[in-house]
Amino acid sequence: MLRFIAQRLLLSVLTLFIVSLVVFAGVELLPGDLADAFLGREATPTRLETLRAQLGLDRPALERYLHWLGDAVQGDLGVSLARRAPIAELIGLRLRNTLLLGFTAALVGLPLALVLGTIGGLTRDRKPDLWISTVALILMTLPEFVTATFLILLFAITWSIFPAVTIVPVDAPIKELLPNIVLPAVALIFVMVAHNLRMVRTNVIDVMASDYVQMATLKGVPRARVVLRHALPNALLPTINLVALYIAWLVGGVVIIEQVFNYPGIGTLMIQAVHDRDIPLVQGVILVIAGGYVVLNLGADLLTMVLNPRLRSMRG
Amino acid sequence: MRTLRVLFLLAVLGTLVVACGSTPEPQVMKETVVVTEKETVVVTEKETVVATKEVVVTATPAPVDERGTFRTAHPVGWGGKESFDPLSPVRWDPIIQFVYDRLCGRNEKGLPVPHLAVSWEADATAQRWTFKLREGVTFHDGKPFTSADVAYTFQHIFDPELESPVAAVLDIVDSEAIETPDDHTVVFNLESGHADFPLLLTDYRVRMIPEGGLDTIEENPIGTGPFKPEKVDVYGTSVFVANDDYWDGKPGAAQFEIIGISDMEARVQALLAGQINWLFSLSPEQTALFEGNPNFTILEVPTGDWRNFIMNVNEPPFDDVRVRQALKLALDRQEMIDVVLQGHGSMAYDHPVWPGDPYHLELDRPQEIEKAKELLAEAGYPDGLTVELFTSDIYPEFIPMAVVYKEQAAEAGINVEIKQVPSDGYWSKVWMVEPLVVSSWAQRPADQILNEAFRCGASWNETYFCSEEFDQSLDDARKELDLAKRTELYQKAQQVLVDDGGAIIPFFKNVIEVMDARVKGIPIIEYDNIPWHKIRIEEQ
């Protein structure tokens, strides 16, 4: 088992390493260099020269890569070209905000998905399931910005309950951020619940049809106990991985929701960085998001192993 | 080996912990933060002082009085332009208009009006200009505004290390010969006669800073303008307080807030929900959201912003003036406006001087397909010709313009092949490189635009046009002090462009402003000349 953990750890590190390579090489493949890209229309020969000297762009690519990676591992992701502030600092604040939004959505969304999915699975093809499945399908197909805009129209414009757009500063205390989280979180919850509940439902259906469940029912075990003690734990196991992926998606991929609501998170930082052609910042954000994915995936794998006795006794 | 890898992994995990964990305190400082060379990105040769993101200028915010707070949004992403120096190439635009003033402003007719200067006159050669300054004007810190401040500002403009974009605009001023005979008189000596010199001073960037102000400008920007900065946050919300001693009267709003919202749709939502009061420049689709809603007022403002098709007059087939004329005649301008701008524009006649400019030449240039075909036949293309038109999505009108022109030109036998290129690198690799390209310009007064875009050898002469007659008209016009004669000369220059030039200019854009119906006092004028102190919010 230890070897299994070690293997997964090494794979994670390898993944991060490859990501860093891709991120760095991608920039090298650009026509021109960092300085060209950033200065764009404002480029004059003097400015280009100064910027290049500042960033040390005359050194060979490999040397720059190792330097950058070495710094990154110590927590120094460099300095943002556009904002002239340390990147780690910029990311730190916004990561907090995105995590706040993400975990709120997950906290509400996951139990909801679980409950609804289970109900759907247990009442398969009957009224409750039909309702749940149809609504889930609709929510899954509607793009996030459509649901987001609709939510704003209803709860911010027609009835002024929540702010339409976030206008508090990035470093605002969490108390101030909270009213701004509601609508974006709801938009996220719609998507999360829709996807996850279908997974839960499928697993529940599968498990309820399995031999040991039939055995338990035939033995006379009360239905509730069958479901709660025997079926659900097995049904939920595969869901853990999906959930981990979703949380990772929340951290890195809520760009659309954050943009629509002007929420000061990692998503808007990424978009602004791309817009500003602030490549060191883009690279930093990608690394952090990739790191998040890897860690969460790793966590999911380990959790699955912990919860699943069968895996524990596997060779290695 | 394995230990090494595990250690490496721990280091990576450690990084993540650091990234997640650090939540630095917001920086509220009064003194400048100077970052060492290793960490700063210096874009000019002079060491740039790094401004902190939050600048608190007054210790406690003043309570907002009954005049209320006026709120608007800016698009963020100024790409490193965060300086509070109005003359700098990396100035932060949103702050400039509220905090600083110009010597002359511009009215709805495009003529210069007194701001910090109350009167001006030239000698007979139009080379020596005497400006009388307004008395009793003070900066936000109480210091009186005098000619010394003007001299200081101009020295700064011509500082070669600054690389100010304004230096080129005011090139004609002899920077060594600015005289300040007394506290309220400034004399400019120009290198050659220029009858419209005051118009040059109405450029939105030529704003006066206090003598010696550059040392503290980044953390304490001081001007004579209608609003004083209280809190400036380039990425979030900036707050400005009314300067009740403003020379043109107490501002109508007690406070201005300008909020950073990067997404266009999000800005529109914020306006719909009442989080902001005003937005300048909405697209026709977004405007539709506000039409018929009594809570909002929509204002349509004609501007001199133009888009055009450039022909390089040195490249065949465009080197034949008949071909150039044929391409211009194939254009149906009204249809362009109707389709591309949904009616929100005014007609241009292949010259860049807009109807709001005092020197505008009004013409009648409908589409003339038969004439176009004739000219092409004469030039040796009886069966029409094929041309490649380069465009990209850098501006929303660029691609629709190309598509509409393709249809129109086809009627005259001109087969336009549209080549859409990425917007990245458009201005360096396509514009002024390929022979037929879509281009765009912001509004400028007649003399400025004619010189910048069409004088032989000018760096942004995109059509590579070179006409002695044209250049001579411009030179003569500058020296001509009589308005009627000067108008004639500028119009002569415009006619040369129409007949001979390489630019096909179909329209000038209108801009649509939408505001909360309670907002009053905004005239129909372009953004740079809006009298911010006249804006007030009325309770309904």
PDB file of C-alpha atoms in Angstrom, chain A residues 9-10 13 16 38-39 41-42 44 46-47 50-51 54-55 72-75 79 81-84 88-90 92-93 95-96 149 152 156-157 163-165 167 169 171 259-260 262 272 275-277 288 291-292 295, chain B residues 5 8-9 11-13 15-16 19-20 22-24 26-27 37 39-45 48-50 53-54 76-82 89 163 235 237 259-263 266 269-270 272-273 275 424 427:
ATOM      1  CA  LEU A   9       2.985  10.832  -5.357  1.00  0.00           C
ATOM      2  CA  LEU A  10       5.701  10.430  -7.935  1.00  0.00           C
ATOM      3  CA  VAL A  13       5.184  15.333  -9.259  1.00  0.00           C
ATOM      4  CA  LEU A  16       3.438  19.024 -12.419  1.00  0.00           C
ATOM      5  CA  PHE A  38       3.753  42.491 -23.404  1.00  0.00           C
ATOM      6  CA  LEU A  39       4.635  45.808 -25.012  1.00  0.00           C
ATOM      7  CA  ARG A  41       1.764  48.333 -29.875  1.00  0.00           C
ATOM      8  CA  GLU A  42       3.713  50.350 -27.301  1.00  0.00           C
ATOM      9  CA  THR A  44       9.854  51.024 -29.124  1.00  0.00           C
ATOM     10  CA  THR A  46      14.514  51.369 -26.255  1.00  0.00           C
ATOM     11  CA  ARG A  47      11.635  49.964 -24.220  1.00  0.00           C
ATOM     12  CA  THR A  50      15.227  47.762 -21.288  1.00  0.00           C
ATOM     13  CA  LEU A  51      12.521  45.207 -20.608  1.00  0.00           C
ATOM     14  CA  GLN A  54      15.357  43.517 -16.845  1.00  0.00           C
ATOM     15  CA  LEU A  55      13.889  40.074 -17.425  1.00  0.00           C
ATOM     16  CA  ALA A  72       8.567  28.596  -8.210  1.00  0.00           C
ATOM     17  CA  VAL A  73       9.273  25.628  -5.983  1.00  0.00           C
ATOM     18  CA  GLN A  74      10.341  28.018  -3.244  1.00  0.00           C
ATOM     19  CA  GLY A  75       7.160  30.011  -3.624  1.00  0.00           C
ATOM     20  CA  VAL A  79       6.788  39.553 -10.645  1.00  0.00           C
ATOM     21  CA  LEU A  81       4.724  42.693 -15.706  1.00  0.00           C
ATOM     22  CA  ALA A  82       1.521  44.691 -15.734  1.00  0.00           C
ATOM     23  CA  ARG A  83       0.967  45.134 -12.011  1.00  0.00           C
ATOM     24  CA  ARG A  84       4.562  45.134 -10.842  1.00  0.00           C
ATOM     25  CA  ALA A  88       2.469  34.754  -5.473  1.00  0.00           C
ATOM     26  CA  GLU A  89       0.830  37.613  -3.571  1.00  0.00           C
ATOM     27  CA  LEU A  90      -1.611  38.370  -6.367  1.00  0.00           C
ATOM     28  CA  GLY A  92      -2.800  34.186  -2.942  1.00  0.00           C
ATOM     29  CA  LEU A  93      -5.540  36.754  -2.392  1.00  0.00           C
ATOM     30  CA  LEU A  95      -7.151  32.019  -4.599  1.00  0.00           C
ATOM     31  CA  ARG A  96      -8.711  32.652  -1.217  1.00  0.00           C
ATOM     32  CA  THR A 149     -27.494  36.170 -16.417  1.00  0.00           C
ATOM     33  CA  ILE A 152     -28.866  38.409 -12.082  1.00  0.00           C
ATOM     34  CA  ALA A 156     -30.406  41.620  -8.672  1.00  0.00           C
ATOM     35  CA  ILE A 157     -32.354  43.685 -11.134  1.00  0.00           C
ATOM     36  CA  PRO A 163     -25.657  42.687  -5.952  1.00  0.00           C
ATOM     37  CA  ALA A 164     -25.475  42.025  -9.679  1.00  0.00           C
ATOM     38  CA  VAL A 165     -21.760  42.471  -9.866  1.00  0.00           C
ATOM     39  CA  ILE A 167     -17.521  45.652  -6.511  1.00  0.00           C
ATOM     40  CA  PRO A 169     -11.944  45.085  -3.314  1.00  0.00           C
ATOM     41  CA  ASP A 171      -8.690  41.865  -0.134  1.00  0.00           C
ATOM     42  CA  GLN A 259     -16.181  37.167 -15.277  1.00  0.00           C
ATOM     43  CA  VAL A 260     -19.939  37.513 -15.456  1.00  0.00           C
ATOM     44  CA  ASN A 262     -16.849  40.438 -11.798  1.00  0.00           C
ATOM     45  CA  GLN A 272      -6.861  39.976 -17.055  1.00  0.00           C
ATOM     46  CA  HIS A 275      -5.639  40.456 -21.807  1.00  0.00           C
ATOM     47  CA  ASP A 276      -2.601  42.347 -20.548  1.00  0.00           C
ATOM     48  CA  ARG A 277      -0.288  39.808 -22.184  1.00  0.00           C
ATOM     49  CA  VAL A 288      -1.013  26.987  -9.300  1.00  0.00           C
ATOM     50  CA  GLY A 291      -0.993  22.100  -8.712  1.00  0.00           C
ATOM     51  CA  GLY A 292      -4.497  22.306  -7.328  1.00  0.00           C
ATOM     52  CA  VAL A 295      -3.273  17.658  -5.260  1.00  0.00           C
TER      53      VAL A 295
ATOM     54  CA  ARG B   5      11.771  12.765  -5.711  1.00  0.00           C
ATOM     55  CA  PHE B   8      11.015  17.484  -4.546  1.00  0.00           C
ATOM     56  CA  LEU B   9       7.366  16.674  -4.096  1.00  0.00           C
ATOM     57  CA  ALA B  11       8.870  21.241  -1.942  1.00  0.00           C
ATOM     58  CA  VAL B  12       6.084  21.528  -4.493  1.00  0.00           C
ATOM     59  CA  LEU B  13       3.446  20.848  -1.898  1.00  0.00           C
ATOM     60  CA  THR B  15       4.736  25.940  -2.539  1.00  0.00           C
ATOM     61  CA  LEU B  16       1.065  25.250  -2.800  1.00  0.00           C
ATOM     62  CA  ALA B  19       0.260  30.109  -2.287  1.00  0.00           C
ATOM     63  CA  CYS B  20      -2.877  29.178  -0.427  1.00  0.00           C
ATOM     64  CA  SER B  22      -0.517  33.985   2.280  1.00  0.00           C
ATOM     65  CA  THR B  23      -3.143  36.663   2.646  1.00  0.00           C
ATOM     66  CA  PRO B  24      -1.155  39.859   2.840  1.00  0.00           C
ATOM     67  CA  PRO B  26      -3.835  45.603   2.248  1.00  0.00           C
ATOM     68  CA  GLN B  27      -1.151  48.183   1.682  1.00  0.00           C
ATOM     69  CA  GLU B  37      16.049  46.658  -9.826  1.00  0.00           C
ATOM     70  CA  GLU B  39      12.095  42.886  -8.954  1.00  0.00           C
ATOM     71  CA  THR B  40      10.878  45.906 -10.850  1.00  0.00           C
ATOM     72  CA  VAL B  41       9.978  45.949 -14.452  1.00  0.00           C
ATOM     73  CA  VAL B  42      11.271  49.229 -15.701  1.00  0.00           C
ATOM     74  CA  VAL B  43       9.837  50.234 -18.997  1.00  0.00           C
ATOM     75  CA  THR B  44      11.488  53.600 -19.373  1.00  0.00           C
ATOM     76  CA  GLU B  45      15.169  54.215 -18.929  1.00  0.00           C
ATOM     77  CA  THR B  48      10.136  53.952 -12.428  1.00  0.00           C
ATOM     78  CA  VAL B  49       8.705  54.328  -8.997  1.00  0.00           C
ATOM     79  CA  VAL B  50       6.356  51.476  -8.272  1.00  0.00           C
ATOM     80  CA  LYS B  53      -2.149  49.568  -5.578  1.00  0.00           C
ATOM     81  CA  GLU B  54      -3.942  51.530  -2.936  1.00  0.00           C
ATOM     82  CA  VAL B  76      -9.423  47.480 -15.973  1.00  0.00           C
ATOM     83  CA  GLY B  77      -6.562  45.840 -17.826  1.00  0.00           C
ATOM     84  CA  TRP B  78      -4.713  49.029 -18.662  1.00  0.00           C
ATOM     85  CA  GLY B  79      -1.702  46.810 -19.250  1.00  0.00           C
ATOM     86  CA  GLY B  80       0.774  48.393 -16.881  1.00  0.00           C
ATOM     87  CA  LYS B  81      -0.434  51.949 -17.355  1.00  0.00           C
ATOM     88  CA  GLU B  82      -0.824  53.042 -13.798  1.00  0.00           C
ATOM     89  CA  PRO B  89       2.881  57.356 -21.832  1.00  0.00           C
ATOM     90  CA  GLU B 163       8.849  59.829 -24.065  1.00  0.00           C
ATOM     91  CA  TYR B 235      -8.009  47.374 -10.080  1.00  0.00           C
ATOM     92  CA  THR B 237     -12.849  51.144  -6.663  1.00  0.00           C
ATOM     93  CA  ILE B 259     -15.036  50.989 -10.267  1.00  0.00           C
ATOM     94  CA  GLY B 260     -12.934  48.437 -12.100  1.00  0.00           C
ATOM     95  CA  ILE B 261     -15.132  45.890 -13.905  1.00  0.00           C
ATOM     96  CA  SER B 262     -13.268  44.108 -16.646  1.00  0.00           C
ATOM     97  CA  ASP B 263     -16.095  42.332 -18.446  1.00  0.00           C
ATOM     98  CA  ALA B 266     -20.759  42.766 -16.259  1.00  0.00           C
ATOM     99  CA  GLN B 269     -25.404  44.391 -15.587  1.00  0.00           C
ATOM    100  CA  ALA B 270     -24.055  46.723 -12.946  1.00  0.00           C
ATOM    101  CA  LEU B 272     -29.018  47.725 -14.977  1.00  0.00           C
ATOM    102  CA  ALA B 273     -28.933  46.845 -11.312  1.00  0.00           C
ATOM    103  CA  GLN B 275     -24.696  49.664  -8.915  1.00  0.00           C
ATOM    104  CA  ASP B 424      -2.311  39.846 -32.372  1.00  0.00           C
ATOM    105  CA  TRP B 427      -0.587  46.767 -36.027  1.00  0.00           C
TER     106      TRP B 427
END
